[in-house]
Tab-separated table of C-alpha atoms in Angstrom:
chain	number	residue	atom	x	y	z
V	1	UNK	CA	52.405	7.485	41.286
V	2	UNK	CA	51.163	7.165	44.865
V	3	UNK	CA	47.767	5.574	45.425
V	4	UNK	CA	46.826	8.716	47.353
V	5	UNK	CA	47.170	10.648	44.084
V	6	UNK	CA	44.282	8.742	42.521
V	7	UNK	CA	41.605	11.158	43.679
V	8	UNK	CA	39.891	9.029	46.272
V	9	UNK	CA	38.296	11.550	48.684
V	10	UNK	CA	39.954	12.097	52.066
V	11	UNK	CA	36.650	11.627	53.850
V	12	UNK	CA	36.262	8.215	52.256
V	13	UNK	CA	39.842	7.251	53.109
V	14	UNK	CA	39.281	8.236	56.746
V	15	UNK	CA	36.117	6.100	56.913
V	16	UNK	CA	37.865	3.085	55.400
V	17	UNK	CA	40.767	3.415	57.826
V	18	UNK	CA	38.434	3.602	60.821
V	19	UNK	CA	36.386	0.632	59.607
V	20	UNK	CA	39.535	-1.406	59.022
V	21	UNK	CA	40.875	-0.504	62.484
V	22	UNK	CA	37.571	-1.485	64.118
V	23	UNK	CA	37.366	-4.796	62.267
V	24	UNK	CA	41.002	-5.640	63.012
V	25	UNK	CA	40.282	-4.947	66.688
V	26	UNK	CA	37.202	-7.207	66.631
V	27	UNK	CA	39.086	-9.907	64.738
V	28	UNK	CA	41.083	-10.773	67.845
V	29	UNK	CA	37.828	-11.446	69.718
V	30	UNK	CA	36.587	-14.052	67.238
V	31	UNK	CA	36.759	-17.689	68.251
V	32	UNK	CA	37.248	-20.256	65.506
V	33	UNK	CA	36.630	-23.709	67.025
V	34	UNK	CA	39.304	-26.328	66.349
V	35	UNK	CA	36.670	-28.788	65.177
V	36	UNK	CA	35.594	-26.298	62.501
V	37	UNK	CA	39.002	-25.522	61.058
V	38	UNK	CA	41.851	-27.986	61.242
V	39	UNK	CA	44.454	-29.464	58.927
V	40	UNK	CA	42.141	-32.236	57.705
V	41	UNK	CA	39.501	-29.746	56.724
V	42	UNK	CA	42.084	-27.598	54.919
V	43	UNK	CA	43.384	-30.651	53.038
V	44	UNK	CA	39.817	-31.433	51.948
V	45	UNK	CA	39.231	-27.829	50.956
V	46	UNK	CA	42.357	-27.796	48.773
V	47	UNK	CA	41.494	-31.176	47.266
V	48	UNK	CA	37.907	-30.213	46.390
V	49	UNK	CA	38.632	-26.594	45.452
V	50	UNK	CA	35.781	-25.505	47.710
V	51	UNK	CA	36.180	-22.359	49.830
V	52	UNK	CA	35.847	-22.590	53.596
V	53	UNK	CA	32.494	-20.803	53.528
V	54	UNK	CA	30.976	-23.802	51.766
V	55	UNK	CA	31.929	-25.976	54.721
V	56	UNK	CA	31.311	-23.674	57.659
V	57	UNK	CA	28.878	-20.846	58.293
V	58	UNK	CA	30.015	-17.920	60.471
V	59	UNK	CA	29.659	-18.678	64.152
V	60	UNK	CA	29.491	-15.325	65.885
V	61	UNK	CA	27.985	-14.849	69.292
V	62	UNK	CA	24.606	-13.078	68.883
V	63	UNK	CA	25.170	-10.141	71.235
V	64	UNK	CA	28.687	-9.543	69.969
V	65	UNK	CA	27.363	-9.530	66.395
V	66	UNK	CA	24.680	-6.990	67.301
V	67	UNK	CA	27.233	-4.807	69.063
V	68	UNK	CA	29.461	-4.967	65.957
V	69	UNK	CA	26.521	-3.764	63.856
V	70	UNK	CA	26.013	-0.905	66.323
V	71	UNK	CA	29.657	0.184	66.216
V	72	UNK	CA	29.761	0.046	62.425
V	73	UNK	CA	26.555	2.084	62.164
V	74	UNK	CA	27.954	4.731	64.532
V	75	UNK	CA	31.101	4.999	62.397
V	76	UNK	CA	29.077	5.349	59.212
V	77	UNK	CA	26.885	8.051	60.773
V	78	UNK	CA	30.016	9.974	61.761
V	79	UNK	CA	31.495	9.952	58.262
V	80	UNK	CA	28.321	9.950	56.183
V	81	UNK	CA	25.999	12.159	58.280
V	82	UNK	CA	23.654	12.742	55.355
V	83	UNK	CA	22.586	9.060	55.623
V	84	UNK	CA	22.090	9.252	59.422
V	85	UNK	CA	18.355	8.486	59.448
V	86	UNK	CA	18.630	5.429	57.202
V	87	UNK	CA	21.607	4.056	59.114
V	88	UNK	CA	19.919	4.616	62.466
V	89	UNK	CA	16.880	2.756	61.223
V	90	UNK	CA	19.035	-0.308	60.587
V	91	UNK	CA	20.961	0.130	63.845
V	92	UNK	CA	17.707	0.151	65.797
V	93	UNK	CA	16.706	-3.178	64.274
V	94	UNK	CA	19.878	-4.894	65.394
V	95	UNK	CA	18.157	-6.946	68.109
V	96	UNK	CA	16.767	-9.038	65.211
V	97	UNK	CA	20.215	-9.605	63.720
V	98	UNK	CA	22.360	-12.669	64.150
V	99	UNK	CA	25.083	-14.340	62.138
V	100	UNK	CA	23.437	-16.251	59.324
V	101	UNK	CA	20.176	-14.297	59.300
V	102	UNK	CA	17.965	-14.244	56.210
V	103	UNK	CA	18.389	-10.738	54.854
V	104	UNK	CA	15.307	-11.103	52.673
V	105	UNK	CA	13.090	-11.758	55.678
V	106	UNK	CA	14.293	-8.505	57.241
V	107	UNK	CA	13.729	-6.594	54.010
V	108	UNK	CA	10.248	-8.077	53.611
V	109	UNK	CA	9.270	-7.075	57.111
V	110	UNK	CA	10.849	-3.608	56.934
V	111	UNK	CA	10.290	-2.436	53.389
V	112	UNK	CA	11.521	1.089	54.058
V	113	UNK	CA	15.074	-0.202	54.580
V	114	UNK	CA	17.520	0.150	51.689
V	115	UNK	CA	18.715	-3.326	50.712
V	116	UNK	CA	22.185	-2.208	49.601
V	117	UNK	CA	22.800	-0.285	52.810
V	118	UNK	CA	21.686	-3.193	54.971
V	119	UNK	CA	23.873	-5.608	52.960
V	120	UNK	CA	26.825	-3.276	53.309
V	121	UNK	CA	26.448	-2.983	57.081
V	122	UNK	CA	26.006	-6.727	57.532
V	123	UNK	CA	28.983	-7.501	55.329
V	124	UNK	CA	31.107	-5.212	57.454
V	125	UNK	CA	29.725	-6.878	60.581
V	126	UNK	CA	30.705	-10.345	59.324
V	127	UNK	CA	34.140	-9.184	58.282
V	128	UNK	CA	35.954	-9.606	61.657
V	129	UNK	CA	34.958	-13.278	61.622
V	130	UNK	CA	36.276	-13.820	58.103
V	131	UNK	CA	39.461	-11.928	58.933
V	132	UNK	CA	40.033	-14.309	61.848
V	133	UNK	CA	39.196	-17.310	59.665
V	134	UNK	CA	41.617	-16.148	56.967
V	135	UNK	CA	44.358	-15.592	59.515
V	136	UNK	CA	43.898	-19.047	60.950
V	137	UNK	CA	43.864	-20.633	57.511
V	138	UNK	CA	47.056	-18.735	56.653
V	139	UNK	CA	48.715	-20.260	59.708
V	140	UNK	CA	47.696	-23.766	58.629
V	141	UNK	CA	48.562	-23.620	54.938
V	142	UNK	CA	50.477	-21.334	52.552
V	143	UNK	CA	47.775	-21.862	49.872
V	144	UNK	CA	50.395	-22.308	47.159
V	145	UNK	CA	48.324	-25.104	45.644
V	146	UNK	CA	44.971	-23.337	45.687
V	147	UNK	CA	45.327	-21.794	42.182
V	148	UNK	CA	41.656	-20.858	41.866
V	149	UNK	CA	40.227	-17.500	40.787
V	150	UNK	CA	38.055	-17.324	43.906
V	151	UNK	CA	39.025	-16.751	47.515
V	152	UNK	CA	39.714	-19.941	49.509
V	153	UNK	CA	38.013	-18.428	52.554
V	154	UNK	CA	34.942	-16.487	51.445
V	155	UNK	CA	34.622	-17.711	47.857
V	156	UNK	CA	34.551	-14.260	46.258
V	157	UNK	CA	36.376	-13.639	42.996
V	158	UNK	CA	39.652	-11.834	43.631
V	159	UNK	CA	39.361	-8.059	44.002
V	160	UNK	CA	42.802	-7.322	42.684
V	161	UNK	CA	46.090	-8.930	41.710
V	162	UNK	CA	49.704	-8.123	42.453
V	163	UNK	CA	52.855	-8.854	40.480
V	164	UNK	CA	56.015	-9.622	42.394
V	165	UNK	CA	58.766	-7.146	41.567
V	166	UNK	CA	61.473	-9.859	41.556
V	167	UNK	CA	60.039	-12.868	39.725
V	168	UNK	CA	56.743	-11.577	38.347
V	169	UNK	CA	54.616	-14.139	40.213
V	170	UNK	CA	50.968	-13.169	40.318
V	171	UNK	CA	49.042	-13.256	43.562
V	172	UNK	CA	45.333	-12.679	43.832
V	173	UNK	CA	43.853	-10.842	46.771
V	174	UNK	CA	40.450	-10.810	48.377
V	175	UNK	CA	39.865	-7.346	49.772
V	176	UNK	CA	37.153	-8.670	52.096
V	177	UNK	CA	39.066	-11.228	54.157
V	178	UNK	CA	42.571	-10.126	52.985
V	179	UNK	CA	43.505	-13.628	51.821
V	180	UNK	CA	46.191	-13.800	49.137
V	181	UNK	CA	47.011	-16.803	46.956
V	182	UNK	CA	49.133	-17.660	43.964
V	183	UNK	CA	47.581	-17.762	40.492
V	184	UNK	CA	49.157	-18.336	37.098
V	185	UNK	CA	50.153	-15.149	35.334
V	186	UNK	CA	48.844	-15.683	31.839
V	187	UNK	CA	45.278	-16.835	32.245
V	188	UNK	CA	41.895	-15.183	32.515
V	189	UNK	CA	40.370	-15.514	35.979
V	190	UNK	CA	36.863	-15.571	34.640
V	191	UNK	CA	36.934	-17.980	31.690
V	192	UNK	CA	40.362	-19.605	32.017
V	193	UNK	CA	41.437	-18.348	28.582
V	194	UNK	CA	45.217	-18.794	28.110
V	195	UNK	CA	45.523	-17.348	24.599
V	196	UNK	CA	47.989	-14.511	25.195
V	197	UNK	CA	46.756	-12.591	22.171
V	198	UNK	CA	43.380	-12.208	23.900
V	199	UNK	CA	44.874	-11.293	27.267
V	200	UNK	CA	45.966	-7.718	26.723
V	201	UNK	CA	46.499	-5.303	29.566
V	202	UNK	CA	46.551	-1.549	29.886
V	203	UNK	CA	48.508	0.628	32.262
V	204	UNK	CA	48.505	4.249	33.303
V	205	UNK	CA	51.059	6.297	31.377
V	206	UNK	CA	51.942	8.009	34.669
V	207	UNK	CA	52.594	4.710	36.436
V	208	UNK	CA	53.239	1.465	34.570
V	209	UNK	CA	52.717	-0.419	37.832
V	210	UNK	CA	49.000	0.375	37.840
V	211	UNK	CA	47.554	-2.055	35.339
V	212	UNK	CA	44.289	-3.654	34.299
V	213	UNK	CA	44.616	-7.140	32.820
V	214	UNK	CA	41.774	-7.939	30.468
V	215	UNK	CA	40.342	-10.846	28.525
V	216	UNK	CA	38.839	-9.904	25.178
V	217	UNK	CA	37.064	-13.274	25.024
V	218	UNK	CA	34.850	-12.862	28.097
V	219	UNK	CA	35.372	-9.091	28.607
V	220	UNK	CA	36.447	-9.494	32.232
V	221	UNK	CA	39.320	-7.683	33.958
V	222	UNK	CA	41.412	-7.681	37.091
V	223	UNK	CA	43.135	-4.639	38.589
V	224	UNK	CA	46.833	-5.286	39.055
V	225	UNK	CA	49.417	-3.496	41.180
V	226	UNK	CA	53.007	-4.080	42.300
V	227	UNK	CA	53.440	-6.571	45.137
V	228	UNK	CA	55.055	-3.873	47.279
V	229	UNK	CA	51.826	-1.845	47.231
V	230	UNK	CA	49.894	-4.596	49.020
V	231	UNK	CA	49.546	-4.184	52.766
V	232	UNK	CA	47.158	-6.937	53.757
V	233	UNK	CA	45.155	-5.052	56.382
V	234	UNK	CA	44.684	-2.121	53.976
V	235	UNK	CA	43.325	-4.171	51.072
V	236	UNK	CA	39.800	-2.672	51.202
V	237	UNK	CA	41.345	0.789	51.074
V	238	UNK	CA	43.655	-0.165	48.176
V	239	UNK	CA	40.672	-1.665	46.335
V	240	UNK	CA	38.796	1.615	46.810
V	241	UNK	CA	41.782	3.851	46.038
V	242	UNK	CA	42.256	2.140	42.680
V	243	UNK	CA	38.632	2.658	41.672
V	244	UNK	CA	39.793	4.836	38.759
V	245	UNK	CA	41.142	1.610	37.206
V	246	UNK	CA	37.652	0.102	37.511
V	247	UNK	CA	36.178	3.178	35.867
V	248	UNK	CA	38.736	3.019	33.068
V	249	UNK	CA	38.038	-0.689	32.559
V	250	UNK	CA	34.322	0.011	32.413
V	251	UNK	CA	34.955	2.768	29.875
V	252	UNK	CA	36.961	0.298	27.770
V	253	UNK	CA	34.059	-2.162	27.761
V	254	UNK	CA	35.140	-4.612	30.468
V	255	UNK	CA	33.279	-5.750	33.573
V	256	UNK	CA	34.373	-6.996	36.955
J	1	UNK	CA	28.999	-26.167	44.090
J	2	UNK	CA	31.047	-23.163	45.030
J	3	UNK	CA	29.340	-21.018	47.651
J	4	UNK	CA	30.096	-17.329	47.652
J	5	UNK	CA	29.816	-14.930	50.537
J	6	UNK	CA	27.275	-12.942	48.561
J	7	UNK	CA	25.155	-16.016	48.034
J	8	UNK	CA	25.268	-16.469	51.752
J	9	UNK	CA	23.971	-12.922	52.094
J	10	UNK	CA	21.658	-13.614	49.141
J	11	UNK	CA	23.045	-10.607	47.283
J	12	UNK	CA	25.397	-10.359	44.356
J	13	UNK	CA	27.530	-7.487	43.208
J	14	UNK	CA	30.812	-5.706	43.702
J	15	UNK	CA	33.239	-6.201	46.580
J	16	UNK	CA	32.396	-4.675	49.941
J	17	UNK	CA	34.928	-1.924	49.382
J	18	UNK	CA	33.376	-1.036	46.044
J	19	UNK	CA	29.866	-1.318	47.418
J	20	UNK	CA	30.677	1.362	49.985
J	21	UNK	CA	31.979	3.631	47.232
J	22	UNK	CA	28.713	3.405	45.350
J	23	UNK	CA	26.551	3.575	48.424
J	24	UNK	CA	28.205	6.648	49.918
J	25	UNK	CA	28.929	8.441	46.646
J	26	UNK	CA	32.703	8.585	47.114
J	27	UNK	CA	33.144	8.150	43.381
J	28	UNK	CA	32.728	11.761	42.295
J	29	UNK	CA	36.386	12.791	42.471
J	30	UNK	CA	37.613	9.585	40.829
J	31	UNK	CA	35.055	9.953	38.029
J	32	UNK	CA	36.221	13.510	37.461
J	33	UNK	CA	39.879	12.505	37.120
J	34	UNK	CA	39.375	9.480	34.835
J	35	UNK	CA	39.088	11.432	31.537
J	36	UNK	CA	42.532	12.943	32.194
J	37	UNK	CA	44.229	9.579	32.783
J	38	UNK	CA	46.096	8.350	29.730
J	39	UNK	CA	46.419	4.620	29.206
J	40	UNK	CA	48.496	2.365	26.973
J	41	UNK	CA	47.596	-1.148	25.906
J	42	UNK	CA	50.247	-3.852	25.853
J	43	UNK	CA	50.438	-7.529	24.945
J	44	UNK	CA	52.483	-10.064	26.889
J	45	UNK	CA	53.827	-12.826	24.639
J	46	UNK	CA	55.544	-15.945	25.978
J	47	UNK	CA	58.907	-16.827	24.459
J	48	UNK	CA	62.127	-18.713	25.226
J	49	UNK	CA	65.482	-17.175	26.083
J	50	UNK	CA	67.941	-17.768	23.245
J	51	UNK	CA	71.103	-17.389	25.271
J	52	UNK	CA	71.676	-20.956	26.402
J	53	UNK	CA	70.292	-24.464	26.341
J	54	UNK	CA	68.534	-24.200	29.706
J	55	UNK	CA	65.547	-22.758	27.831
J	56	UNK	CA	64.152	-20.305	30.381
J	57	UNK	CA	60.755	-18.816	29.634
J	58	UNK	CA	60.441	-15.138	28.803
J	59	UNK	CA	57.490	-12.790	28.677
J	60	UNK	CA	57.901	-10.164	26.000
J	61	UNK	CA	55.736	-7.087	26.460
J	62	UNK	CA	54.914	-5.157	23.305
J	63	UNK	CA	53.006	-1.965	22.771
J	64	UNK	CA	49.633	-2.994	21.350
J	65	UNK	CA	49.632	-0.125	18.844
J	66	UNK	CA	53.255	0.204	17.671
J	67	UNK	CA	54.225	-3.439	18.387
J	68	UNK	CA	57.527	-2.162	19.793
J	69	UNK	CA	59.028	-4.211	22.604
J	70	UNK	CA	58.616	-2.273	25.853
J	71	UNK	CA	59.858	-4.834	28.381
J	72	UNK	CA	61.161	-8.391	28.649
J	73	UNK	CA	61.020	-10.365	31.882
J	74	UNK	CA	61.156	-13.954	33.079
J	75	UNK	CA	57.965	-15.957	32.479
J	76	UNK	CA	56.404	-16.385	35.915
J	77	UNK	CA	54.423	-19.428	34.731
J	78	UNK	CA	57.370	-21.228	33.118
J	79	UNK	CA	58.275	-24.484	34.920
J	80	UNK	CA	62.019	-24.076	34.340
J	81	UNK	CA	62.678	-20.606	35.689
J	82	UNK	CA	59.413	-19.545	37.417
J	83	UNK	CA	59.995	-15.903	36.480
J	84	UNK	CA	63.687	-15.738	37.327
J	85	UNK	CA	66.452	-14.974	34.843
J	86	UNK	CA	70.243	-15.124	35.041
J	87	UNK	CA	72.285	-11.948	34.657
J	88	UNK	CA	72.627	-12.498	30.914
J	89	UNK	CA	68.959	-13.299	30.415
J	90	UNK	CA	68.003	-10.279	32.494
J	91	UNK	CA	69.744	-8.052	29.978
J	92	UNK	CA	68.012	-9.596	26.974
J	93	UNK	CA	66.024	-6.423	26.334
J	94	UNK	CA	69.212	-4.957	24.810
J	95	UNK	CA	68.803	-7.368	21.910
J	96	UNK	CA	66.110	-5.018	20.641
J	97	UNK	CA	66.705	-1.850	22.589
J	98	UNK	CA	70.482	-1.257	22.762
J	99	UNK	CA	71.423	2.194	21.473
J	100	UNK	CA	75.143	1.247	21.437
J	101	UNK	CA	74.609	-1.677	19.113
J	102	UNK	CA	76.614	-1.693	15.847
J	103	UNK	CA	74.100	-1.225	13.061
J	104	UNK	CA	76.313	-1.296	9.937
J	105	UNK	CA	78.931	-3.787	8.771
J	106	UNK	CA	82.496	-2.848	9.791
J	107	UNK	CA	85.548	-4.096	7.858
J	108	UNK	CA	89.148	-4.225	9.031
J	109	UNK	CA	91.448	-4.934	6.112
J	110	UNK	CA	94.446	-7.249	6.657
J	111	UNK	CA	97.411	-5.367	8.144
J	112	UNK	CA	95.415	-2.387	9.369
J	113	UNK	CA	94.089	-1.364	12.773
J	114	UNK	CA	91.140	0.746	11.673
J	115	UNK	CA	87.570	-0.167	10.908
J	116	UNK	CA	85.789	0.958	7.773
J	117	UNK	CA	82.025	1.259	7.491
J	118	UNK	CA	80.793	-0.872	4.587
J	119	UNK	CA	77.422	-1.494	2.958
J	120	UNK	CA	75.565	-4.765	3.369
J	121	UNK	CA	75.848	-5.362	-0.400
J	122	UNK	CA	79.649	-5.086	-0.312
J	123	UNK	CA	79.905	-7.218	2.819
J	124	UNK	CA	77.659	-10.024	1.591
J	125	UNK	CA	79.507	-10.106	-1.751
J	126	UNK	CA	82.821	-10.421	0.105
J	127	UNK	CA	81.550	-13.284	2.247
J	128	UNK	CA	80.030	-15.062	-0.742
J	129	UNK	CA	83.260	-14.732	-2.722
J	130	UNK	CA	85.381	-16.072	0.143
J	131	UNK	CA	83.031	-18.958	0.783
J	132	UNK	CA	83.055	-19.916	-2.904
J	133	UNK	CA	86.841	-19.562	-3.242
J	134	UNK	CA	87.507	-21.609	-0.113
J	135	UNK	CA	84.933	-24.267	-0.955
J	136	UNK	CA	86.194	-24.631	-4.539
J	137	UNK	CA	89.746	-25.034	-3.264
J	138	UNK	CA	89.108	-27.458	-0.419
J	139	UNK	CA	85.928	-29.418	-1.286
J	140	UNK	CA	86.459	-33.186	-0.985
J	141	UNK	CA	84.168	-35.606	-2.746
J	142	UNK	CA	85.722	-38.763	-1.291
J	143	UNK	CA	88.222	-39.823	1.317
J	144	UNK	CA	89.730	-43.313	1.630
J	145	UNK	CA	87.328	-44.621	-0.968
J	146	UNK	CA	84.277	-43.295	0.882
J	147	UNK	CA	82.054	-40.545	-0.511
J	148	UNK	CA	82.219	-37.582	1.914
J	149	UNK	CA	81.249	-34.419	-0.057
J	150	UNK	CA	82.618	-32.105	2.625
J	151	UNK	CA	84.602	-28.924	3.083
J	152	UNK	CA	86.678	-28.893	6.275
J	153	UNK	CA	88.218	-25.474	5.584
J	154	UNK	CA	85.069	-23.645	6.633
J	155	UNK	CA	83.503	-23.551	10.100
J	156	UNK	CA	80.287	-21.906	11.187
J	157	UNK	CA	79.479	-20.564	14.643
J	158	UNK	CA	75.852	-19.642	15.331
J	159	UNK	CA	75.000	-16.784	17.647
J	160	UNK	CA	72.740	-16.873	20.697
J	161	UNK	CA	70.694	-13.996	19.370
J	162	UNK	CA	69.482	-16.065	16.446
J	163	UNK	CA	66.030	-17.545	16.754
J	164	UNK	CA	64.990	-21.118	15.950
J	165	UNK	CA	64.055	-20.364	12.356
J	166	UNK	CA	67.294	-18.489	11.639
J	167	UNK	CA	69.293	-21.329	13.186
J	168	UNK	CA	67.426	-23.837	11.012
J	169	UNK	CA	68.199	-21.895	7.831
J	170	UNK	CA	71.843	-21.416	8.810
J	171	UNK	CA	72.247	-25.106	9.598
J	172	UNK	CA	70.521	-26.093	6.336
J	173	UNK	CA	72.756	-23.813	4.272
J	174	UNK	CA	75.961	-25.049	5.947
J	175	UNK	CA	75.005	-28.691	5.436
J	176	UNK	CA	74.325	-27.908	1.774
J	177	UNK	CA	77.815	-26.397	1.476
J	178	UNK	CA	79.322	-29.509	3.068
J	179	UNK	CA	80.417	-27.800	6.292
J	180	UNK	CA	80.984	-30.210	9.171
J	181	UNK	CA	82.259	-27.813	11.800
J	182	UNK	CA	78.904	-26.382	12.752
J	183	UNK	CA	78.566	-25.132	16.291
J	184	UNK	CA	76.522	-22.793	18.408
J	185	UNK	CA	77.583	-20.435	21.142
J	186	UNK	CA	74.612	-21.441	23.307
J	187	UNK	CA	76.002	-24.926	24.034
J	188	UNK	CA	76.867	-24.140	27.664
């Protein structure tokens, strides 16, 4: 079964592709200072199990950040015209935005703004920085010893997992910064449960490669696909395209 | 303390990709198709390959409802093989799923070149009779003044498809009979 057959609307796919292309373009403009990310810092990160975000806040030049917000808003207006007014409202406030801003202060001052929409736009605006950070980290270390359920760059719990077609190794993927890292196959990401009888999985009858691995102890799940499906830059799209697995997991009583 | 990106943004929730789905209502088509998607539950059970003494790890996938084996692969977490299997181990699924496997005892009488299908009752009686006849004829209680209680006219060869418990029982029975020539095919 192709991921395109999973009923994710074409309009949504087009928006994701444009957003990804824009963020990949902006990634190359990000500057990660050597004193912020070097081999010593990576060694410390691996030793402490702390993601990079706990050691360094995003350093994005203010005007560039505001311009990124503008370009993202324009894209969203193009693909979701019915939300034009709300998006424009946020776009027009961008002179107050900077990397590291307190989102609650903005929401308190402008109560008409939708919190989720603002968070979404800001997350997309930060993404080029985290993409650059993840790329640089990938060049410094293969992350084979990370073995944590959360992303070594942005600290988020993995969005999905892949199983290698040859040796079955499981890799976890963060769809935000596209970082991938190895994680043991038979263990729950959420509670660390290793009792195989409580770690059942389900798969689509039409495609055994589309799976949801669950833990009946803590009721968590992780979407799982074949390794060959993963194209790093497309991870947000793959995460969205496999949303039917999330809906099935929810129906079965599991939570992300 | 682990800091998450969402804590940095002071918001918690789904991934950015999922957040956009909710926010822009792209979920409608996926929600409509979900009731038509059929799913199967499975359980992955760790085990050990029986074919040789290397002891590679296996993951045996069984249907959660029927408990039938649906797949066997190398155990990705196992320190010996890290998910890999040799050509013999890779074919281990045929231990349970080989349609060409012989399922009834076959007997070729001395001096003939044809096989006859026999029942398990007949076959087990034959084996028991031959074991008893041979043991009665060749059992030694002592040799050179030393108590030996052995029968050297019988040998036993275990098969790689036997599991630990079956091997234990086979070994125990052969020792009880006094068999010394006790070997296993898996001694590579």
